[in-house]
Each structure stands twice: as structure tokens, then as C-alpha cells.
Coordinates of C-alpha atoms and ligand atoms in Angstrom, one line a residue:
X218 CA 105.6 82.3 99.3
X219 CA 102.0 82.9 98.7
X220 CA 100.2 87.0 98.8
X221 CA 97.8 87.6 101.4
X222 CA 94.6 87.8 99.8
X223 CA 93.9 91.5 98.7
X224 CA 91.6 93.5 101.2
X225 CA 89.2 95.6 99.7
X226 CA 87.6 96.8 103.4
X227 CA 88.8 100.1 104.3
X228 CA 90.7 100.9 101.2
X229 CA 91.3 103.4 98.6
X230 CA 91.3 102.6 94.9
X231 CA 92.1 104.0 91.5
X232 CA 89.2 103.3 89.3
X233 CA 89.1 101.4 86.0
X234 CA 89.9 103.6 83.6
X235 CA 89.9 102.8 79.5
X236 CA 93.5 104.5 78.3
X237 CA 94.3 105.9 82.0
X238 CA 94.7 102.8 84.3
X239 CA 97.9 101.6 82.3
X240 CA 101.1 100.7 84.1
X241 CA 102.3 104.2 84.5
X242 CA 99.2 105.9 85.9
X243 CA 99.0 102.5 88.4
X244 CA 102.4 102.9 89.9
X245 CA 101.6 106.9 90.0
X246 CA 98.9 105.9 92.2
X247 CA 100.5 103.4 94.1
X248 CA 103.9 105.9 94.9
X249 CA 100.7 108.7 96.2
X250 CA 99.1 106.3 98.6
X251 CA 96.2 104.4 96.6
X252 CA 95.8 101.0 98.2
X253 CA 94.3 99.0 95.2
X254 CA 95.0 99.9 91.5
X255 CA 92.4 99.1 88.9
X256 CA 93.7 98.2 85.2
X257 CA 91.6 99.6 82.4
X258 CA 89.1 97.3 81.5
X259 CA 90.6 95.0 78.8
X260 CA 87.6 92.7 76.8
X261 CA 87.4 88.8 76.8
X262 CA 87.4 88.4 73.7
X263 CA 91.1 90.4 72.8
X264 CA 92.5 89.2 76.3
X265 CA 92.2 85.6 75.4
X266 CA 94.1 85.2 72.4
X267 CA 97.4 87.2 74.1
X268 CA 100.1 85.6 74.9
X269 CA 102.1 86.1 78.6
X270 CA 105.2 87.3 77.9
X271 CA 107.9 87.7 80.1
X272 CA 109.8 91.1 78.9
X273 CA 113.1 90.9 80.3
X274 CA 114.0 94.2 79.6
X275 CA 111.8 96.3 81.1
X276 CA 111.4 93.8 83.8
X277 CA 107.5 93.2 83.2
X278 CA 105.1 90.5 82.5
X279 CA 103.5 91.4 79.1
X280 CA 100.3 89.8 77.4
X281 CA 101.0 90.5 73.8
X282 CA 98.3 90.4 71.1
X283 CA 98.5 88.3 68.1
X284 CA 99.6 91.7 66.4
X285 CA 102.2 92.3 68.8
X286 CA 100.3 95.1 70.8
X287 CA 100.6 95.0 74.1
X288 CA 97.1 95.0 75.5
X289 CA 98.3 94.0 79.3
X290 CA 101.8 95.0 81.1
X291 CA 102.1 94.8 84.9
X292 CA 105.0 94.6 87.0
X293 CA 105.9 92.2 90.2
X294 CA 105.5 96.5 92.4
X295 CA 102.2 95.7 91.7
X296 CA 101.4 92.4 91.6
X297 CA 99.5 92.3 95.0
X298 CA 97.8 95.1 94.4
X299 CA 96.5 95.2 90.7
X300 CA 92.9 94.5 89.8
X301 CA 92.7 93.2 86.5
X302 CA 89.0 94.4 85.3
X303 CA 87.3 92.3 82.2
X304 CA 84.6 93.2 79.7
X305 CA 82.8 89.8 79.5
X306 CA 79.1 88.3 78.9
X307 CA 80.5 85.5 78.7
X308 CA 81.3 82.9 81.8
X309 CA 83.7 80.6 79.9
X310 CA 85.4 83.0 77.9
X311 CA 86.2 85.6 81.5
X312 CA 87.6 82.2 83.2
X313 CA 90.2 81.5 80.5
X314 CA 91.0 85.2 80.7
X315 CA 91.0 84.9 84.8
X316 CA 93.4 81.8 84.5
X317 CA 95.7 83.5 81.6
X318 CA 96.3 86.6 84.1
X319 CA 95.6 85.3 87.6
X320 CA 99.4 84.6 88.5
X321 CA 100.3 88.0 87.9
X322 CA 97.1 89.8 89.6
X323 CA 95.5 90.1 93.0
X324 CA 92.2 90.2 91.8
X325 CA 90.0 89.8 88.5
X326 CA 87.1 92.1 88.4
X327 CA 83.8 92.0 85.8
X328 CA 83.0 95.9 84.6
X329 CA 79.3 95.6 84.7
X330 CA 78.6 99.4 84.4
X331 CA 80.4 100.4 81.1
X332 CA 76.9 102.6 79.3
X333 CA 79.0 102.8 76.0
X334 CA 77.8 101.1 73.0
X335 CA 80.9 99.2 71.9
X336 CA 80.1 97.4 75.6
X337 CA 76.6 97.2 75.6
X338 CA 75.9 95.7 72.3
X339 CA 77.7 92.7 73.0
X340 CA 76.1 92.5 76.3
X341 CA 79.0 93.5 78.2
X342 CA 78.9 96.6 80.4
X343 CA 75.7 97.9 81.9
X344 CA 73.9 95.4 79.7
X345 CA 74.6 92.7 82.2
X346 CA 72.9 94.8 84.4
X347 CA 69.1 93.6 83.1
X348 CA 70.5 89.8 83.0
X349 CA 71.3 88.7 86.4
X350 CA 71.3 85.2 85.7
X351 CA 74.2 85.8 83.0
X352 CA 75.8 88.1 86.2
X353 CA 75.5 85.0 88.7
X354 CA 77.0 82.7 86.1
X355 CA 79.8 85.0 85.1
X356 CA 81.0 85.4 88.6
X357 CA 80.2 81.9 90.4
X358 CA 82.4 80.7 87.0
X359 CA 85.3 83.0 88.2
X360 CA 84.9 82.4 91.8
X361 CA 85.0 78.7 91.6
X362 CA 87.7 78.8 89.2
X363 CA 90.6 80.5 89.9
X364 CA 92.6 81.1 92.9
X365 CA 92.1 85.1 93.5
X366 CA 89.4 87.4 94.7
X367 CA 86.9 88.1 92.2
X368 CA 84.5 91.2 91.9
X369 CA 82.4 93.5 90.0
X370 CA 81.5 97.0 89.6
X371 CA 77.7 98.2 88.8
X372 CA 76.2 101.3 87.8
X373 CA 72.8 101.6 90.2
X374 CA 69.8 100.5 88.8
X375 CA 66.5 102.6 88.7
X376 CA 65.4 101.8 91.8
X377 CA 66.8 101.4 95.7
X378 CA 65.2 98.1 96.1
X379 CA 66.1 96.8 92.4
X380 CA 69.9 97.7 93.3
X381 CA 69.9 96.2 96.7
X382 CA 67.9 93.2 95.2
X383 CA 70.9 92.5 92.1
X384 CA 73.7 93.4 94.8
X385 CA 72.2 90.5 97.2
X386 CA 72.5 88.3 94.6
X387 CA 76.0 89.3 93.6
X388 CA 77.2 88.9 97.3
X389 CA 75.4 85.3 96.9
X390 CA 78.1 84.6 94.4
X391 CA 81.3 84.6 96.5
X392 CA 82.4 88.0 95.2
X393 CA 85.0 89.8 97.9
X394 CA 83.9 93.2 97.2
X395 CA 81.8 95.1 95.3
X396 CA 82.2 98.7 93.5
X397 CA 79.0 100.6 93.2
X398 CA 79.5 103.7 90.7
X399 CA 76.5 105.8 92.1
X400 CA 74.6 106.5 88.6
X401 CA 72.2 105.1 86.4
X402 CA 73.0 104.2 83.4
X403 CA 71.8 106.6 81.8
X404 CA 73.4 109.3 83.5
X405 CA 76.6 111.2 82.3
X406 CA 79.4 111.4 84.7
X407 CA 78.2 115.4 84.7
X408 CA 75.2 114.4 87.0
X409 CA 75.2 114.7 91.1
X410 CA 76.0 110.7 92.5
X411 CA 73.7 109.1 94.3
X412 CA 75.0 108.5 97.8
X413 CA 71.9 107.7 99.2
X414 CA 72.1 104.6 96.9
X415 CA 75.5 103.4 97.8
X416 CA 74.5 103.6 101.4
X417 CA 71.7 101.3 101.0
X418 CA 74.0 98.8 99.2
X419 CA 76.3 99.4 101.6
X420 CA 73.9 98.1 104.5
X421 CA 72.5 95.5 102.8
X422 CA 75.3 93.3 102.1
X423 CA 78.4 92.3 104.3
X424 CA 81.2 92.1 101.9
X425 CA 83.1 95.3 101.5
X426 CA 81.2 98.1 99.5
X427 CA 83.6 100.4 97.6
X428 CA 81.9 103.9 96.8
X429 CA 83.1 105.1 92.9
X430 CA 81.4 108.4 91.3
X431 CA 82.0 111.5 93.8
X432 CA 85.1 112.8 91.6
X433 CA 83.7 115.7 90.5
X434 CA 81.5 117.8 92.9
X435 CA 82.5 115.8 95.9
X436 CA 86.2 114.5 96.4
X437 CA 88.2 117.5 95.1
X438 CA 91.2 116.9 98.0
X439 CA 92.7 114.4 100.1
X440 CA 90.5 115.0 103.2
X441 CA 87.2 114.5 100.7
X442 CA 87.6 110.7 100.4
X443 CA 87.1 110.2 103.9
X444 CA 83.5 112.5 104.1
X445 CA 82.7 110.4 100.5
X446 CA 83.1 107.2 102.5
X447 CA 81.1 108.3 105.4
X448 CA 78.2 109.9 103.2
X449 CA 77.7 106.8 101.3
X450 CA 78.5 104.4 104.5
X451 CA 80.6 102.3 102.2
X452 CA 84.0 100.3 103.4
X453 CA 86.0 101.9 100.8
X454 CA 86.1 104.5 97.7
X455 CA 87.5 104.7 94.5
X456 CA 88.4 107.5 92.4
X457 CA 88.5 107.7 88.5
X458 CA 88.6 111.4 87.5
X459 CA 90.1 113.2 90.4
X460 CA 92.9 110.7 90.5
X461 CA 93.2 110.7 86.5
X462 CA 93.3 114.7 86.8
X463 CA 95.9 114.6 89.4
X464 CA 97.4 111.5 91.0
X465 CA 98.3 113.0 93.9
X466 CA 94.5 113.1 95.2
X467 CA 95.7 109.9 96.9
X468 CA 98.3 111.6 98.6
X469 CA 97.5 112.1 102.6
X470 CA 100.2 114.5 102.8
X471 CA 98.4 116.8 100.3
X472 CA 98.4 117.7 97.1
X473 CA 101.3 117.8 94.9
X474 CA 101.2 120.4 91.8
X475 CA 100.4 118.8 88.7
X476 CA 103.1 119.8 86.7
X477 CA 105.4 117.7 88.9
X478 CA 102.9 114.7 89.0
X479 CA 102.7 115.0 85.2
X480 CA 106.5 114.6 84.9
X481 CA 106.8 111.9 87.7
X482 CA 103.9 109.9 85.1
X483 CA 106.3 110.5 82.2
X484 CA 109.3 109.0 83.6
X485 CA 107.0 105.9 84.8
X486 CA 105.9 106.3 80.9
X487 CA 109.5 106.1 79.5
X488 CA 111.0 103.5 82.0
X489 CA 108.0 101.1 81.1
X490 CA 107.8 101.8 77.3
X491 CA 104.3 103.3 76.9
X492 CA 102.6 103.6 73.9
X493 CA 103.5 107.2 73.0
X494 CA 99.6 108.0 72.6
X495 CA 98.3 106.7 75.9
X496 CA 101.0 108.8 77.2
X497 CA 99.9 111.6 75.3
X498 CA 96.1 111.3 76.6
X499 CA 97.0 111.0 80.0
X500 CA 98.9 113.9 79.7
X501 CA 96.3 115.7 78.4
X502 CA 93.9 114.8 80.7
X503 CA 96.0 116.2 83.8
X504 CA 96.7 119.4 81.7
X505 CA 92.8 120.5 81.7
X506 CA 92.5 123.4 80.7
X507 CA 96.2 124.1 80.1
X508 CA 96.0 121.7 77.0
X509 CA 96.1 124.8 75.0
X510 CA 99.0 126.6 76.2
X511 CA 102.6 126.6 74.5
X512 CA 103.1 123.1 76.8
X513 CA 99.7 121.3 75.8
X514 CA 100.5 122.1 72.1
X515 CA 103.9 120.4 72.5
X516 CA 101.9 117.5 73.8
X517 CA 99.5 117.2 71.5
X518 CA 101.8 117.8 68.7
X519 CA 104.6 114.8 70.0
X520 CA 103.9 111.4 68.4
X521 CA 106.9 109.6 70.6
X522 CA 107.7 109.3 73.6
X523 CA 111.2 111.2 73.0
X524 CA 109.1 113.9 72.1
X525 CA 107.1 113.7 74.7
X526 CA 110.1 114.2 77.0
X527 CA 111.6 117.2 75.1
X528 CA 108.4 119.1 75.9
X529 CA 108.6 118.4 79.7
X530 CA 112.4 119.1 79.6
X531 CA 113.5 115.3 80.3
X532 CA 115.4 114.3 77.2
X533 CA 118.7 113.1 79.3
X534 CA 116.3 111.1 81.6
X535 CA 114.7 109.6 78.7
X536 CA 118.2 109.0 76.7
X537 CA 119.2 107.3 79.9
X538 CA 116.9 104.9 80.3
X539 CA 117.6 103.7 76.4
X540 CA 121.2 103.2 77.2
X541 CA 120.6 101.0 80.4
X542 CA 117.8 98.9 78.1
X543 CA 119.9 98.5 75.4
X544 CA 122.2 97.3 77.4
X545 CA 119.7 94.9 78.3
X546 CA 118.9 94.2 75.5
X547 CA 122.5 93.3 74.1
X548 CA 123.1 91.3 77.3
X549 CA 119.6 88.7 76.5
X550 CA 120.6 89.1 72.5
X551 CA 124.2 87.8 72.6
X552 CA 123.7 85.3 75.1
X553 CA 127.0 86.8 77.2
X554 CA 124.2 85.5 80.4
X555 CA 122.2 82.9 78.7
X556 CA 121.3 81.0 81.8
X557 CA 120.5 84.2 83.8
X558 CA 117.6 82.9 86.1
X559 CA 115.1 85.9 85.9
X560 CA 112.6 86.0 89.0
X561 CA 109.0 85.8 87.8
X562 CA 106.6 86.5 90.7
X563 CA 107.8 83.3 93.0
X564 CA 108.8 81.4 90.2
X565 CA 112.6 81.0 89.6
X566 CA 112.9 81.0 85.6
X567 CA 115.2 80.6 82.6
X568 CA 114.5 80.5 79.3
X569 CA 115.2 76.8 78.5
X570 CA 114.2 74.2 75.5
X571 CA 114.0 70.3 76.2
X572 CA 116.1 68.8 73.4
X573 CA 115.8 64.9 73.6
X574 CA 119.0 64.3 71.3
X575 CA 121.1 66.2 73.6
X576 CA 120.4 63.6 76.2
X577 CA 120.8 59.4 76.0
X578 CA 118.3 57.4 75.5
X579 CA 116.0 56.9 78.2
X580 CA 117.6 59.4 80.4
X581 CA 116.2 62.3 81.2
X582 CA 116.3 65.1 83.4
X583 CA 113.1 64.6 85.3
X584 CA 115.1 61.6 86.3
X585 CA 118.0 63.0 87.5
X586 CA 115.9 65.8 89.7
X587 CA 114.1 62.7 91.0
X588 CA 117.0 61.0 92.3
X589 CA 118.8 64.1 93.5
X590 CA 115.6 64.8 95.6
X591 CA 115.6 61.5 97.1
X592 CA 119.1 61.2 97.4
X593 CA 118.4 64.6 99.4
X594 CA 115.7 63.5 101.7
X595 CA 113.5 65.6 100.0
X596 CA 109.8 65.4 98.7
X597 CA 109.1 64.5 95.5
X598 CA 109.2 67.2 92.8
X599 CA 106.1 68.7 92.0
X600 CA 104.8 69.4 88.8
X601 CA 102.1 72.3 87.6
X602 CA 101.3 72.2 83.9
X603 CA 99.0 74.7 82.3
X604 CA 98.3 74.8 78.6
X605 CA 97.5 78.0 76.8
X606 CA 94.3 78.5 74.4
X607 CA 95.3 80.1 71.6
X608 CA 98.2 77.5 70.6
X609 CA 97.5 74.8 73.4
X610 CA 101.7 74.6 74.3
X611 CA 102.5 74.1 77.5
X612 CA 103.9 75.2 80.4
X613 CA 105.4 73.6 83.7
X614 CA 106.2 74.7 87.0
X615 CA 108.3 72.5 89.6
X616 CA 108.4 72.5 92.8
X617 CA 111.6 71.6 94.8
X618 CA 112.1 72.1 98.3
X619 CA 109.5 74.8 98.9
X620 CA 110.9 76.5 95.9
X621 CA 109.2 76.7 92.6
X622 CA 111.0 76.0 89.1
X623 CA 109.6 77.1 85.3
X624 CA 111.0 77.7 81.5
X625 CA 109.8 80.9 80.2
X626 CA 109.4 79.0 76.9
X627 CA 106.5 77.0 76.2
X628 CA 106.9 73.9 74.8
X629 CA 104.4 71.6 72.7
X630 CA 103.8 68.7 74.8
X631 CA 103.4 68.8 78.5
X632 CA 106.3 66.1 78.7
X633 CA 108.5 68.5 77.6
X634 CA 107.4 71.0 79.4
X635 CA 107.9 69.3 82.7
X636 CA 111.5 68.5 81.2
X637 CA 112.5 71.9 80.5
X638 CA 110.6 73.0 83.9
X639 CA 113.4 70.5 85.3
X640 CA 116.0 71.9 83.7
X641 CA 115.7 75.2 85.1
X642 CA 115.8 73.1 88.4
X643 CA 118.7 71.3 87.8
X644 CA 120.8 74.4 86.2
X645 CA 120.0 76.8 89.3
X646 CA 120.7 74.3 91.9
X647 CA 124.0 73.2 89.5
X648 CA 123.0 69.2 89.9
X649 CA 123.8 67.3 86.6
X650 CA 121.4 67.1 84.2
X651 CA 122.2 63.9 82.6
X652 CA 122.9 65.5 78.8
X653 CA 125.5 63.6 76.9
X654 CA 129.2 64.7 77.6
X655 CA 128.1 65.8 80.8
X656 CA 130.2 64.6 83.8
X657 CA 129.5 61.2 85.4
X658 CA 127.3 62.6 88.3
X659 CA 126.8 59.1 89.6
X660 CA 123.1 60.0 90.1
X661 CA 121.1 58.1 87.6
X662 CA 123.9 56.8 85.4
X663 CA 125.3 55.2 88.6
X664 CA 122.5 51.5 87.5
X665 CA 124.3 51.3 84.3
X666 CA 127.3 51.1 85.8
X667 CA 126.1 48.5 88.7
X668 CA 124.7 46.9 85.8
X669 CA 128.2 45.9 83.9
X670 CA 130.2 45.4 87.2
X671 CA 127.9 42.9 89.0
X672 CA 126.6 39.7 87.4
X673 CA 123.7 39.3 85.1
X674 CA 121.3 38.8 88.6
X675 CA 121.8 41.7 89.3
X676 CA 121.9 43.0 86.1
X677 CA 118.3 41.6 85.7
X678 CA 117.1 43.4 88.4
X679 CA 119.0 46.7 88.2
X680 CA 117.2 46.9 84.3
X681 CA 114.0 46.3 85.7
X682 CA 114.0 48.8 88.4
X683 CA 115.0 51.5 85.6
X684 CA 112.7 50.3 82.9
X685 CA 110.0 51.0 85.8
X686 CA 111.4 54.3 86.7
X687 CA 111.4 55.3 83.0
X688 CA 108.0 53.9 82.5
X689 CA 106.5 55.7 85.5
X690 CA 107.9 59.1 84.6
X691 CA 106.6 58.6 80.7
X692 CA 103.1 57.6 82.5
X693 CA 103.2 60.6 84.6
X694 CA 103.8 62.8 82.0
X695 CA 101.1 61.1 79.6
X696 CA 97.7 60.5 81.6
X697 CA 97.8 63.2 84.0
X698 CA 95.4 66.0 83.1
X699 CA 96.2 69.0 81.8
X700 CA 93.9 72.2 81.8
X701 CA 94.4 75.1 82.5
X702 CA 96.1 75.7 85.9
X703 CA 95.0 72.3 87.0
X704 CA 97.3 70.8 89.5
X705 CA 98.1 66.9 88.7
X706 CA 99.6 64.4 90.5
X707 CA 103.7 64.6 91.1
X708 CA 105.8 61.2 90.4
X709 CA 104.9 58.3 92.1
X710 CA 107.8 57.4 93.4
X711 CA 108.7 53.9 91.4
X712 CA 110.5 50.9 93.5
X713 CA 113.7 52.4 95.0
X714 CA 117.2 51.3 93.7
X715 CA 118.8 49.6 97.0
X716 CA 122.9 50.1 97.5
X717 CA 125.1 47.8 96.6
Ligands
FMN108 C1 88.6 108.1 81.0 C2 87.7 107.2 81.7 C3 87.7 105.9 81.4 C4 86.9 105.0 82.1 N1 87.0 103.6 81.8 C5 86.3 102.8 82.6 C6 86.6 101.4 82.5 O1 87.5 100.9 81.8 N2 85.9 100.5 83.3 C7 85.0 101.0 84.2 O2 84.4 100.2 85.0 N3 84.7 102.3 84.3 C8 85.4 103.2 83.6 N4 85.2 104.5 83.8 C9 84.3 105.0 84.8 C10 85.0 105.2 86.1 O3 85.6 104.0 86.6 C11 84.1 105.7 87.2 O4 83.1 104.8 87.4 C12 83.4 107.0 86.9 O5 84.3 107.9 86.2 C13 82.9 107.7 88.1 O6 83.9 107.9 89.1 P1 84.6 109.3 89.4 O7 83.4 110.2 89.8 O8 85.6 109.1 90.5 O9 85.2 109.8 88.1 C14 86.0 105.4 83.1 C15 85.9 106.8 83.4 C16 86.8 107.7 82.7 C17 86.8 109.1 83.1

């Protein structure tokens, strides 16, 4: 089943926010009432050469740095929700990114506001502010090429008519929203917002407007989102410091004291693994001026996330969740449920490897989930290949009666690919597969049988007809196109085998 398309009209989002908008702080957000949830921006450049990774431990999808580092874990909570914000200046670069993440997001967004060097100086960031044309590119690449809603957020630029001018030509591009952080570049996050800019954006443009920069003198509560919105005119707001301060600001109810929302934030820390030292800043951040009392010392002094948990008194909730991973983790290591399938957003998956010796010759199980769908009155399986930059191995998805099929292991050609995606199929559904040894399923096997009892007509023709089917699969496999995310065509179905 496909998402709805994320809204952003008439909603309330955390902000981008570098070391804050982690997993943690995002499902903080999400349990206090935010509607959308911003990741922290994460550069082209260090996105693209991850790899997706699904962690069946913690029940996440991680992209995983050639060092091993985690630089992206999400979770299917958030999955229609989650905003996946790039640094880019680069249009090809942020589309490989958009297509490595997009299954796993409900939006991509470009950071086009960033003032800090490290941004600017490789024109990322509010240096894509004076280079429209590299903006228009950037997102009309995006938009046309992935299957999400794409957006941006922009600082304001010196003058109403400039800002209104750039956003005009953003909206041109097919963005679905954009966020307007009410300052110049120049300004620090000290300085008084600019409403009256946001509200000529705002009426300039039809796509939602979401209102970002009135954390500190004007949304203190709840209630203050609302007279934000309606002071800058704008669809929607979003909140980076009040929510990073205290998650709760989300919260319609009210507030909630910090000291519980900072312990709620731990456990989300520990159940999802954080890195000990995001932890350790976010913490900090929500103890403000507390971050030198007896607890903030404890903080800052921790360097795990066990120690983190002895200073807020939840070492048996911490200990607890170790057990129940390693458990986990025992389970997927000794193989006691090696063909566990493991839902992955809508895909059913298993972690499966084609083999070709462990089936005969010119059997394979593409075949066999061929014949069981027609055998089934079903349509055709469906195949979805993508290939990965940074090794180019593949990956296949199936389709099967509305349902979709996939290996979590990538394979190096998409033929096999498409066989172990078929695999999966086979094994969930518990058809035969066609590997050697297996029982007689009299599915595709049943020709070589017709083949020996009837006479050498028949035998003629029978070979044929299975050459053909053989041939048509290998052809499939071989000249469709693969890029990333592109569909190709499924099977043509080859002469059918008539009853004898
Ligand atoms: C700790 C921190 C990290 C930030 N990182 C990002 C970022 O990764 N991407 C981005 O577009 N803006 C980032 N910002 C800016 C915020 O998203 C937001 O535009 C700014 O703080 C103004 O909103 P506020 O008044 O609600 O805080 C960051 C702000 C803070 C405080």
C-alpha cells in the first residue's frame, strides 16, 4: 500500500537541526504532537557513498558510512512523516541521495539557508541563495526524479521584493512547500525575525509557506505557534530551538517539565542505539542553564550511553533493553530463524543469496514463480531493480499479487538479484523453488517429465517451448535497464505450455 503524500498545509514541524534532529529527538516530537519531523541536514557528498542497511535489531533502516558510522537511521513510526533535508550544490549528486533515501522518507528537502562556512564554501547553504539558476536546477532535478515531495528552506534575502522574486521561482519548480527561516543571512539566531517577510512570501505564492525563526522571543508555549502562524500569514510553522529546549512545545495539552521530557529522549536514545555524544548534546541543550548543576556535570562527564542512564537514574531500563537486543541479536547470529521474513516499509524481505549450483541447469526460480503465477491466474510477476552507486550491486523487488517481494542482500548482477528477489517470494508463500533435492513440485519440472513419457514429437516441441521460456527470462534479465529506481519491463510471458 502506497503513503498519502505528506501535507505540509496547516502543519507543525520540528526544524532541521545538525546533531538534534536524530531519531530520538524525531520520535520525541512525533509522541508531543509535531506533525512533520525534519532530519538534520546530512551533505551529498557523505550521504551518497552510505549504504542502506536494514538493522534487524533495533528494527531500523540504517545508511551506514564507508567507516561504519551511521550517518542516517529512521524507523517505519516515522516513515510518513520524516523529512530527509540535504546539503547539496549539486543537482546530480542530491538525486542519487533523493533515490538512495526516498523509500524510507516522505519528503527530501534542500537546506538553502545554512550561513556556516563549512556550507557556504562549497556553495551549499545560504550560498545557493545568490545562484538561483543552480536553486532551479537542484530542485526541478529532484522533482522530476523521484517519487516524493520535494522542498527547500531559505534564509530571507535583503530585500522583500528579492525574497518574493527567488520564492516565485522556487514555487515554479514543483516544490510542495517551502520553509522561510525569517533572517538574513547575516543575522544570528539572537536577532528579532522578520514576520513581515514571511507574510509576503506567504501571499505571493500558493504552495504551503511554513514560518521557521520565532523560537526565541516569540513561540515560548503551545498557544504561541498558532499567533506565529497568524503574524506571518504562513500555512504552517516550524520550530528548531523551542522544540530542541523542550520537546514538549508541541504538546497541545501543555507543557511537560523538562526533566521528564529529557528522560522520555533517553529511553528513545538507548532503545535506538544513539551515539553516546549526540545524546549527550541534546541533553545538554534541554538542561540550559542547569548544565552546571550536580546532573549537567554527570552529563557532561558520561561518555556512554550506560552512563548516560546512571545519571538520570535508568540503568535497569537501559540494562533491559541490552538483554531483549541481544537476544536479537543471538536469534539473526545463530540462524535458530534464518528465513524470518522481516517487514521493510511494504516490502516483505529475507535475507537470501541466489546460488546457481544449488539449482539444475536451466532452472531457476524466476521460473517456478512464473508458472505458479500463471498456474494461479495471476499477473505476471513484477520486477523493480535498482543498483547502488558506490558498489553498483543490485537490488530487486517483486511484485506478486499486490504484494511486494525483496532480499535484503544485494547481489552483483541484476539477474541475480531478481532471482533472490524470487526467492523471498517463493519461500514466504512456501511454493517450491526448484533447488536440487527439492520435492517434485510438478510446476516447471513437470516438461521434463512430458518430455520422456510422450514421443519425440512431442518431445520436440515440449524442448522448444522451455528453451524459449529460459531464453525469455535470461533476455529479461539482460537488456532491461537498470538505474536507479527505474521500473523495467516484467516477463513477457513466453508461448504457454498446453496440457497434455
Ligand atoms: C542546533 C541547531 C542546528 C541547526 N541545524 C540546521 C540544519 O541542519 N539545517 C537547517 O536548515 N537549519 C538548521 N538550523 C536552523 C534552524 O532550523 C532554524 O532555522 C533556526 O534555528 C530558527 O528557528 P527557531 O527560531 O525556531 O530556532 C539549526 C539550528 C540549531 C539551533
Amino acid at each position: 500500500m502506497m503513503a498519502a503524500r505528506l501535507s505540509f498545509s496547516n502543519i507543525t514541524a520540528l526544524a532541521p537541526m545538525v546533531r538534534v534532529g536524530t531519531l530520538p529527538m524525531r520520535l520525541l516530537a512525533l509522541d508531543y504532537g509535531a506533525d512533520v519531523v525534519y532530519c538534520e541536514e546530512l551533505i551529498d557528498i557523505k550521504m551518497a557513498q552510505c549504504q542502506r542497511v536494514v538493522n534487524e535489531v533495533l528494527e531500523t533502516v540504517d545508511f551506514v558510512a564507508p567507516d561504519d558510522r551511521v550517518m542516517f537511521r529512521t524507523c517505519e513510526r516515522e516513515r510518513d512523516r520524516v523529512v530527509f533535508q540535504m546539503g547539496t550544490a549539486d543537482p546530480e549528486r542530491a538525486l542519487t541521495v533523493a533515490q538512495l533515501v526516498e523509500k524510507d522518507v516522505a519528503a527530501i528537502d534542500v537546506n538553502m539557508g545554512c550561513p556556516k562556512e563549512y556550507s557556504t564554501k562549497g556553495g551549499m547553504g545560504a550560498a545557493l541563495l545568490s545562484d538561483p539558476d543552480k536553486i532551479e536546477a537542484i530542485l526541478k532535478k529532484l522533482v522530476t526524479g523521484v517519487g516524493i515531495p520535494v522542498t527547500c528552506k531559505i534564509r530571507i534575502l535583503p530585500s522583500v521584493e528579492d525574497t518574493v522574486s527567488l520564492v516565485r521561482r522556487i514555487e515554479k519548480t514543483g516544490v510542495a512547500a517551502i520553509a522561510v527561516h525569517g533572517r538574513f543571512k547575516e543575522e544570528r539566531p539572537r536577532h528579532p525575525v522578520h514576520c513581515d517577510y514571511i507574510q509576503a512570501v506567504s501571499q505571493a505564492v500558493s504552495i504551503p509557506v511554513i514560518a521557521n525563526g520565532g523560537s526565541l522571543d516569540l513561540v515560548k508555549k503551545n498557544g504561541d505557534i498558532e499567533e506565529f502562524r497568524k503574524a506571518t500569514g504562513a500555512s504552517s510553522v516550524m520550530l528548531a530551538r523551542a522544540a530542541m529546549w523542550n520537546a514538549s512545545v508541541f504538546n497541545s495539552q501543555g507543557p511537560v517539565p523538562v526533566e521528564r521530557v529529557m528522560e522520555e529522549y533517553l529511553k528513545y536514545a538507548i532503545r535506538y542505539d544513539n551515539n553516546a555524544f549526540n545524546t549527550k548534546y541534546c541533553l545538554c541543550q534541554m538542561l540550559r542553564d542547569k548544565v552546571e548543576s550536580p546532573l549537567g556535570k554527570q552529563v557532561q562527564a558520561a561518555q556512554t550511553n550506560a552512563e548516560i542512564s546512571n545519571a538520570y537514574g535508568l540503568q535497569e531500563f537501559y540494562q533491559q533493553i541490552q538483554e531483549q537486543q541481544q537476544v536479537r541479536r543471538d536469534a539473526l547470529q545463530n540462524g535458530s530463524q534464518p528465513d524470518k521474513p522481516v517487514m521493510d516499509g511494504d516490502v516483505i524481505t529475507m535475507a537470501v543469496k541466489f546460488e546457481r549450483r544449488e539449482y539444475p541447469p536451466q532452472i531457476t526460480p524466476k521460473m517456478f514463480l512464473l508458472e505458479w503465477s500463471r498456474k494461479e491466474k495471476l499477473e505476471q510477476p513484477f520486477y523493480e531493480t535498482v543498483q547502488r552507486a558506490q558498489d553498483r550491486a543490485f537490488q530487486s523487488t517483486v511484485m506478486v499479487a499486490e504484494k511486494k517481494y525483496r532480499s535484503s542482500l544485494w547481489e552483483k548482477s541484476k539477474k541475480f538479484a531478481e532471482q533472490a528477489a524470487a526467492i523471498v517470494c517463493l519461500r514466504v508463500l512456501g511454493i517450491p523453488e526448484g533447488r536440487i533435492g527439492e520435492e517434485d513440485s510438478g510446476l516447471v519440472c513437470k516438461r521434463k517429465r512430458e518430455r520422456k513419457v510422450n514421443g519425440s514429437a512431442e518431445e520436440e516441441i515440449s524442448k522448444k517451448r522451455h528453451v524459449a521460456d529460459v531464453q525469455q527470462e535470461a533476455e529479461t534479465s539482460e537488456t532491461a535497464v537498470v538505474t536507479n529506481g527505474n521500473h523495467h519491463k516484467p516477463d513477457t510471458p513466453p508461448e504457454r505450455q498446453k496440457s497434455s
